[in-house]
Amino acid sequence: MSDVAMSRREWLLSERPQSRLQARLGRAYMSWQRFAANRLALIGLAIIIMLLLVAAFAPVLAPYSPVAGDLRQGLKPPGWEHWMGTDDQGRDILSRIIYGSRLTLYVVVLVAILAAPIGLLVGTVAGYAGGWIDTVLSRITDIFLAFPKLILALAFVAALGPGIENAVIAIAITSWPPYARIARAETLTVRNSDYIAAVRLMGASPARIVVRHIMPLCISSLIVRVTLDMAGIILTAAGLGFLGLGAQPPLPEWGAMIASGRRFILDQWWVAAMPGMAILIVSLGFNLLGDGLRDALDPRGAGQ
Amino acid sequence: MANTADRVSTRGRRRSGASSLAWSILSFLVVAAITFLGLITVTFFIGRVIPIDPVLAIVGDRAPASVVAAARKQYGFDLPLWDQYLLYLTKALKGDFGNSVLSTYPVMDDIRRVLPATLELATVGTIIGLLLGIPLGVLAAVKRDSLIDQIVRVIGLVGYSVPIFWLGLMGLLVFYARLGWVEGPGRIGVAYEYSFTPITGLFLVDAILQGDWDVFRDVFRHIILPGALLGYFSMAYISRMTRSFMLNELSQEYIVAARAKGLSETRVIWGHALRNAAVPLVTVIALSYATLLEGSVLTETVFAWPGIGSYLYNSLQNADMNAVLGGTIVIGALFIALNLLSDLLYRVLDPRTRT
């Protein structure tokens, strides 16, 4: 048994991979080993996997309905029947937090899907094209980078109208610039390399070079950066929810739940305290995971 | 936060080629002008292009037809978009954001009235962050991987992960409601609110100037909790950056030379290493102050602090678009100014960026 395992390990760590697949798996294995050596990063990964599972199985896990409450059971402290207590409308807070994880994931994933490709496109085009295109795109990126993100997101939501979709759009509009910066920097390091010249000699169009040969190289640093930004996205979304501009009641969004618990903070602390704990744990998870990924995928940046 | 850290670290590389001081100041002014123009343009889009009918966004949908028509004329919404933009731009540059629907006063007057409260709070927060963050960061770097290093790490991690408004609520619950150590929401107690006449608008300073120690104690008990909260976030950022700058300095050869000369460890660390780390730290402090200003919307809402953050929040709740845009531009302008200023300071203070 151990013999097989050893040989599999050797196959993965081979200096002379026989196939592209073997080389890729080998690299992934080494990254994973670096990642797994970091205990905090594993905790972060565990938190995020938990979040995914809770979101996926919310109807199975939640003991009560997240929106329908029993007014006679209002503002009950945490106990056996309601582990995290109930809110002013008699809704079970634990169930609301469990369903709220879906909204958190929804926001995070949508912002990443919207913002990362914009940044990737702007950055790679700027870096590969150079000249005045680069100047203009970089200038725009710098301007957006200098803006206060939260305030700008607030103003966007004020114009678009409150709601979770508009909050997503507002956050995405304000969070693409760092991705453009990273993609541009990565592009500049490879644009003059031999393999790009070879592809160009073979007659590839600039669009093809950017999409097929430059963008894939930017992906790993972009993933690290997006993961590190997830916590910030969650906090901004929760902040918008708290200010009444994100998800609207009765949606069990964590920030909005804190806002509704604010009125009872002095006597029924759990209404506001519990969703805040959920936000803290999930953003901590993303921060730990992001730090671990950065150290594993980019050993140069480690120790910073 | 993380992206400002990136900017600080790339700054050295980017700037090393910068030529003379005059050139940096000139390019600074150009960049500043473009960025401010960008800010005003973006708010123009937010306020005048995105809403289906910007007039209704300003006067509200229940305004009588005569008011709507008057506002349409006043803001020039009958003009082509490009002329509207120029009008908006010239007015914004003069600080004219129109009147607030809520207070009926010009938005700029309102902002001038509430801004000192925000600045006072952010200043207290930054001072607390500095006083705690720098020693912690230095100790963490000197005793790498020790207990104190771990503590700094945890402070940083929690600081980047916790929702500030939630921590504020919990602080109110524990220190105000349960322990009674501090005063609750607001800036000044009801007992003093009407008898106290501010001079500068910074209540702590005003109380000292008037020698009124009862007021000072009351104001202090009000500001200490939100100030400590902002101080925590500022400390999380400053200590982390101090640690990384110090680690960088301590690995340099001049430190070896200083030690070989027989200087005491205290002088090597606090005299030599920290002095060289101070230049990038100045920029970190400016950025941290800017971040606190931006976060004022959330903190001030929690603590009912009558600053620009609360003003913005109230305007948002009442769809007072002129006030929202004015507030956004003022906070944005302060934020951008601090950002660019930290950039300039870095170039001016670091002799290596001069030729």
PDB file of C-alpha atoms in Angstrom, chain B residues 40 83-96:
ATOM      1  CA  ILE B  40     -17.154  64.940 -10.531  1.00  0.00           C
ATOM      2  CA  ASP B  83     -24.240  71.529 -21.538  1.00  0.00           C
ATOM      3  CA  GLN B  84     -25.745  70.027 -18.415  1.00  0.00           C
ATOM      4  CA  TYR B  85     -22.378  68.457 -17.680  1.00  0.00           C
ATOM      5  CA  LEU B  86     -20.514  71.744 -18.100  1.00  0.00           C
ATOM      6  CA  LEU B  87     -23.038  73.508 -15.880  1.00  0.00           C
ATOM      7  CA  TYR B  88     -22.747  70.770 -13.245  1.00  0.00           C
ATOM      8  CA  LEU B  89     -18.970  70.899 -13.450  1.00  0.00           C
ATOM      9  CA  THR B  90     -18.661  74.672 -13.048  1.00  0.00           C
ATOM     10  CA  LYS B  91     -21.119  74.656 -10.150  1.00  0.00           C
ATOM     11  CA  ALA B  92     -19.399  71.746  -8.420  1.00  0.00           C
ATOM     12  CA  LEU B  93     -16.013  73.432  -8.742  1.00  0.00           C
ATOM     13  CA  LYS B  94     -17.458  76.478  -6.981  1.00  0.00           C
ATOM     14  CA  GLY B  95     -18.826  74.219  -4.241  1.00  0.00           C
ATOM     15  CA  ASP B  96     -22.393  74.803  -5.339  1.00  0.00           C
TER      16      ASP B  96
END
